[in-house]
Short mmCIF file of C-alpha atoms in Angstrom, two decimals:
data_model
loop_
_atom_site.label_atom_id
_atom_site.label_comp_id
_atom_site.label_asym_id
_atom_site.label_seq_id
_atom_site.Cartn_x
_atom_site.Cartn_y
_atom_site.Cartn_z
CA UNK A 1 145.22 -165.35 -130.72
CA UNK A 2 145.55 -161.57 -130.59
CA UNK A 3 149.08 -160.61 -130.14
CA UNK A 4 149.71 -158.20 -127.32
CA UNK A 5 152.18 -157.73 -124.77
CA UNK A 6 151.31 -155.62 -121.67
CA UNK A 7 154.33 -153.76 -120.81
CA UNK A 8 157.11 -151.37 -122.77
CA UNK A 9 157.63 -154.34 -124.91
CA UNK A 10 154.93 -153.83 -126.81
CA UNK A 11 155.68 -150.41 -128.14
CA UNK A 12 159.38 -152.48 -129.12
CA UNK A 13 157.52 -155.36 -131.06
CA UNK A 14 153.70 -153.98 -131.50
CA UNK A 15 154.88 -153.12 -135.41
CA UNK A 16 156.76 -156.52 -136.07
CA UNK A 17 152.62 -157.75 -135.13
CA UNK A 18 151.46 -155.84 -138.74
CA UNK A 19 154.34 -157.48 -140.73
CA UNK A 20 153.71 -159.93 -143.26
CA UNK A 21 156.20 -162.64 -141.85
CA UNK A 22 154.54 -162.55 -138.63
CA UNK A 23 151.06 -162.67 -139.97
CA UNK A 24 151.92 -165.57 -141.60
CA UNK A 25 153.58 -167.13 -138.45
CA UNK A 26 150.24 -166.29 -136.96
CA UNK A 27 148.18 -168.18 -139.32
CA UNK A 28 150.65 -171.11 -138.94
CA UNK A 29 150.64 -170.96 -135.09
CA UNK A 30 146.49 -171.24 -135.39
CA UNK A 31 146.80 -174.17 -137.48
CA UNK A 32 149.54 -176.03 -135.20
CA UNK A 33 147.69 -175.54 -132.22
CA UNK A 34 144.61 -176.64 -133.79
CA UNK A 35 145.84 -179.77 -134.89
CA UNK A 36 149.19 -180.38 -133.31
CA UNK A 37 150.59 -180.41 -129.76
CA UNK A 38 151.65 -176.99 -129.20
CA UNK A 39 154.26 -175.92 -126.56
CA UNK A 40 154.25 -173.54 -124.34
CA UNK A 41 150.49 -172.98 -124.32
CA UNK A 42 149.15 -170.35 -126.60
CA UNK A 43 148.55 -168.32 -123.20
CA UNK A 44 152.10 -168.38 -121.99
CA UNK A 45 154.05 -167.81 -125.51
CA UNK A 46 155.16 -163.94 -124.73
CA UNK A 47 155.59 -164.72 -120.67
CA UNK A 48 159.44 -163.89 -121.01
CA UNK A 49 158.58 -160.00 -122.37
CA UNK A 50 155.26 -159.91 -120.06
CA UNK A 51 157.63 -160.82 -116.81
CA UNK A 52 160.80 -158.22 -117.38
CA UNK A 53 159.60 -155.15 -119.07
CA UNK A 54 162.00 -153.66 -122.04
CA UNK A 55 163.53 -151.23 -119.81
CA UNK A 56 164.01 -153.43 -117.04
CA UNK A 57 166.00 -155.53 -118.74
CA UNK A 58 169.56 -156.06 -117.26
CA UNK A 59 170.18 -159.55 -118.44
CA UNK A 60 169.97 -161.72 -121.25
CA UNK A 61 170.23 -165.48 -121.37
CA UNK A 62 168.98 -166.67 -124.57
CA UNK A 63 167.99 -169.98 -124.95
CA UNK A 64 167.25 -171.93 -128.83
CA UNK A 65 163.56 -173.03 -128.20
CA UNK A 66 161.48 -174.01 -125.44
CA UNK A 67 161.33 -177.31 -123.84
CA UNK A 68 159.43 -180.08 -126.10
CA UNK A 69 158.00 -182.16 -122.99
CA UNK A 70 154.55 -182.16 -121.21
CA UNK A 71 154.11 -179.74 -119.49
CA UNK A 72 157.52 -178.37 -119.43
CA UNK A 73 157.86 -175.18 -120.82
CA UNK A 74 155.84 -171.82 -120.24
CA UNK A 75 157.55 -169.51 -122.17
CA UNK A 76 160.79 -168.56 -120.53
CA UNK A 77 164.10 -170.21 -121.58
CA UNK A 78 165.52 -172.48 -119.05
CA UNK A 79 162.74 -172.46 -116.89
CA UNK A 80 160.07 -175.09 -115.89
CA UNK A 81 157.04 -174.76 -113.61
CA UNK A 82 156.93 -175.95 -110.00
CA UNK A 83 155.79 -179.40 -109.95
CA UNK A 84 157.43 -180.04 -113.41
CA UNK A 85 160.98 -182.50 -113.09
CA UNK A 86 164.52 -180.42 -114.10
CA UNK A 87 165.17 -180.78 -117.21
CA UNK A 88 168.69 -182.13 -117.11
CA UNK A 89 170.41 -178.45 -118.50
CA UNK A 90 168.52 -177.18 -115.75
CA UNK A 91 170.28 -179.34 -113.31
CA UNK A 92 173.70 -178.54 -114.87
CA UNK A 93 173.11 -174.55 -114.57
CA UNK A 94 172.39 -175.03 -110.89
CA UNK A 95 175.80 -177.09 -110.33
CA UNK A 96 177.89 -174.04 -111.91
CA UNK A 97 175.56 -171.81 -110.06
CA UNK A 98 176.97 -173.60 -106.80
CA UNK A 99 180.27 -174.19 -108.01
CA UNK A 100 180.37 -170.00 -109.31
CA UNK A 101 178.42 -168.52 -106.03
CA UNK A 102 177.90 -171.42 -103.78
CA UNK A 103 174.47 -170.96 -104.02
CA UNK A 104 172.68 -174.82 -103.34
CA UNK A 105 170.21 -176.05 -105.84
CA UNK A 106 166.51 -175.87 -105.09
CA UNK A 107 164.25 -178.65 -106.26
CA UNK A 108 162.12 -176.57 -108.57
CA UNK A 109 162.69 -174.91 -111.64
CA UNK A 110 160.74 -172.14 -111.67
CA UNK A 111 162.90 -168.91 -112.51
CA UNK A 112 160.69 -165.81 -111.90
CA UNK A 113 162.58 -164.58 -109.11
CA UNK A 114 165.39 -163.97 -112.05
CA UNK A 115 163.48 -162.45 -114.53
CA UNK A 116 161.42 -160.47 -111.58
CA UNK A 117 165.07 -158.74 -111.30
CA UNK A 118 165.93 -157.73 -114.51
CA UNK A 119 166.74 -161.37 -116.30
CA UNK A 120 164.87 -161.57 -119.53
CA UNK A 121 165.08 -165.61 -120.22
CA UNK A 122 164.17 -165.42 -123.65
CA UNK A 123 164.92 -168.34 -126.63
CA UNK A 124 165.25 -167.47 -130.40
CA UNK A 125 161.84 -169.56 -131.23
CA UNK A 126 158.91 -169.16 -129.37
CA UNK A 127 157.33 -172.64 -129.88
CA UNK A 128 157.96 -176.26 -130.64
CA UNK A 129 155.64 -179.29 -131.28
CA UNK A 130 155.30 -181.87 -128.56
CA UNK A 131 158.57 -184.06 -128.60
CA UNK A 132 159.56 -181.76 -132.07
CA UNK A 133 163.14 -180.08 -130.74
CA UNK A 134 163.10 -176.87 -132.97
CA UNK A 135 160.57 -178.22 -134.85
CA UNK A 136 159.22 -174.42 -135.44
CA UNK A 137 162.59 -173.12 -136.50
CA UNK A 138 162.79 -170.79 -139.72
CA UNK A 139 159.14 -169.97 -139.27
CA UNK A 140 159.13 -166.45 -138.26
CA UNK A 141 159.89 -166.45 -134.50
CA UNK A 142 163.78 -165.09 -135.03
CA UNK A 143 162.71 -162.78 -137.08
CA UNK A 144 160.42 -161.19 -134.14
CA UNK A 145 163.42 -162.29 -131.73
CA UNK A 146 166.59 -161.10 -133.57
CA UNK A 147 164.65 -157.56 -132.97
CA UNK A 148 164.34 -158.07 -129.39
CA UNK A 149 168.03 -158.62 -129.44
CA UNK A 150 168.93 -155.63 -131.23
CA UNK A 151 166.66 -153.52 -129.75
CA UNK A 152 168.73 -153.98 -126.34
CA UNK A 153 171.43 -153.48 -127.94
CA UNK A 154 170.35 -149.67 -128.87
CA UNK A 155 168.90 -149.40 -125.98
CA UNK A 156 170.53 -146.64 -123.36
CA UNK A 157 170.95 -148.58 -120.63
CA UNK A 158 173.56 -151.61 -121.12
CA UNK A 159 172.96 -155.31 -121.14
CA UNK A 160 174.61 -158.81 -120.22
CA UNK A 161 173.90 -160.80 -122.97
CA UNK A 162 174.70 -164.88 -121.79
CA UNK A 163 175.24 -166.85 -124.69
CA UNK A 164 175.04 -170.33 -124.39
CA UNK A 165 176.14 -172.75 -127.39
CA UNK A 166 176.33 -172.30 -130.89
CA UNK A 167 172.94 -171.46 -131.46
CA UNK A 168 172.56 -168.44 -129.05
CA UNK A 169 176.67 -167.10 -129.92
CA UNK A 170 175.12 -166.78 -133.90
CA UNK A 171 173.21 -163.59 -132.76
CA UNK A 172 176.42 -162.01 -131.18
CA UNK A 173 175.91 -160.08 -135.17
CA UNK A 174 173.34 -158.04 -133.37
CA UNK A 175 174.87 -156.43 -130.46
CA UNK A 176 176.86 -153.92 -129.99
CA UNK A 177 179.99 -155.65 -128.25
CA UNK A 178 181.35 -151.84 -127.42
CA UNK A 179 178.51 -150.70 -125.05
CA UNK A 180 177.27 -154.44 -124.20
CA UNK A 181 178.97 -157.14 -121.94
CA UNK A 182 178.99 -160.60 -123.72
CA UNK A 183 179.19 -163.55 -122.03
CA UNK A 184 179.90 -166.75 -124.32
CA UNK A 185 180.41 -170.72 -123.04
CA UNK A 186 179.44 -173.76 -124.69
CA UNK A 187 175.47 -175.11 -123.66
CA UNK A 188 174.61 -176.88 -119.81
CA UNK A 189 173.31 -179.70 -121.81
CA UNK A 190 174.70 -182.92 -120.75
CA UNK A 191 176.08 -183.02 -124.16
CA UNK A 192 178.06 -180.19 -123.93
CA UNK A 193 178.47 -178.98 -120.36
CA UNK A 194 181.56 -180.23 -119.99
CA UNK A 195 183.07 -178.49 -123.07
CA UNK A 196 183.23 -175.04 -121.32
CA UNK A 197 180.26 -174.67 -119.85
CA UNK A 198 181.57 -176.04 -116.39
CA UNK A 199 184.00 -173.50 -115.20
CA UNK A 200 182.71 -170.58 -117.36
CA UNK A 201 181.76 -168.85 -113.53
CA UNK A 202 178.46 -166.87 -115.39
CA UNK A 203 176.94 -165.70 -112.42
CA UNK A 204 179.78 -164.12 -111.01
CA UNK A 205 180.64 -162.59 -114.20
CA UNK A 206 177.55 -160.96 -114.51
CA UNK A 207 177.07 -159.49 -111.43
CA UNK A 208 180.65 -157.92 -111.81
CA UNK A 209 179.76 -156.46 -115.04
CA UNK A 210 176.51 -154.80 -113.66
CA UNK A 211 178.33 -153.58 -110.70
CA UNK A 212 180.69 -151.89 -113.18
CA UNK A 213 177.40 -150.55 -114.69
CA UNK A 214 176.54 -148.95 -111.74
CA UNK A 215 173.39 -151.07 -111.80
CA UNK A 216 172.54 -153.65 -109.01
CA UNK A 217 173.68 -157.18 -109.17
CA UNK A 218 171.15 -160.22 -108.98
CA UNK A 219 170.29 -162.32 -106.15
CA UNK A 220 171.09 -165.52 -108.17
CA UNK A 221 169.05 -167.48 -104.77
CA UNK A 222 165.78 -168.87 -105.64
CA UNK A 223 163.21 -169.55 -102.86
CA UNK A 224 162.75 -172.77 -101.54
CA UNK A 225 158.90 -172.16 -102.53
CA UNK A 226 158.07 -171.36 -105.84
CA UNK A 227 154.75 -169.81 -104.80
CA UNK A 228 152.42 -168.25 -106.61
CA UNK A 229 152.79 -169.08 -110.35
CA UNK A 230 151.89 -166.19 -112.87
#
């Protein structure tokens, strides 16, 4: 379980790999999927870094951790693979994405056209045991994670960070609000949704922000197809 990412990314988190907390998340991680139901599959636990390069980043929606069903999660926050039932936050972030852009819900889930254009889906914990909901919290992962953050924040180039819920608005501490756009609403799960998450118009809001940026806005439309799955 060598620990490499194959972009810029790597040259952001390749010394966070030689630090003691995450060699000890690494032994743990080789232990859990040993002997424990592991999501997303060992394979797939950096796919949010490996599909929107550091300097490609123009988005952020951070997510808590991923998805504790079969098959569910692949390592991007939010997003499920074709084939896989929406997860019912899912479902809720395509209503405001029709009721913010009109743009009508596909039946997939699978968000690579987002993160293809900039939109790093990335949670604060990388893994979770099978039907365990942050059951690999405080383990290491926001330690590697809380960089990530940060290092956007430095970074040139602005970012929209979209923070959903109380878990994701916690790491507003490590960006730079002056030369960042932040864009807070309570979660899309069912529990929540309806506390300010309906309404909050996210899509819209980001694209206006990145126009401002002079940078390009995102094509929030997924393809009826998923197609080829990475």
């Amino acid at each position: 379980m060598k620990t490499f990412i194959h972009n810029d990314w790597q040259e952001v988190l390749g010394p966070e790999f030689e630090k003691n907390y995450y060699l000890k998340l690494h032994d743990f991680l080789k232990k859990e999927y040993a002997t424990q139901q592991i999501h997303p599959d060992m394979y797939h636990i950096f796919q949010a870094f490996e599909w929107t390069p550091f300097q490609a980043v123009k988005v952020c929606i951070l997510g808590q951790d991923p998805y504790h069903g079969p098959h569910q999660a692949h390592g991007c926050s939010f997003s499920v693979l074709p084939g896989v039932k929406l997860p019912p936050s899912l479902i809720n972030i395509y209503k405001e994405l029709e009721n913010d852009l009109g743009i009508k819900p596909v039946n997939h889930g699978y968000l690579k056209k987002w993160a293809d254009q900039g939109v790093l889906l990335l949670n604060s914990v990388l893994t979770v045991r099978d039907g365990q909901a942050f059951s690999h919290h405080g383990k290491g992962w926001e330690q590697l994670t809380d960089k990530a953050i940060a290092a956007l924040s430095t970074r040139q180039r602005p970012v929209v960070f979209i923070l959903w819920g109380k878990a994701a608005q916690d790491k507003i501490k490590l960006i730079d609000t002056k030369t960042n756009i932040v864009l807070k609403s309570a979660h899309p799960s069912p529990l929540s949704a309806n506390r300010g998450f309906f309404g909050s118009r996210p899509f819209s809001k980001t694209n206006a922000a990145l126009l401002a940026m002079g940078e390009k806005p995102v094509d929030w439309r997924l393809p009826a197809d998923p197609g080829k799955v990475d």
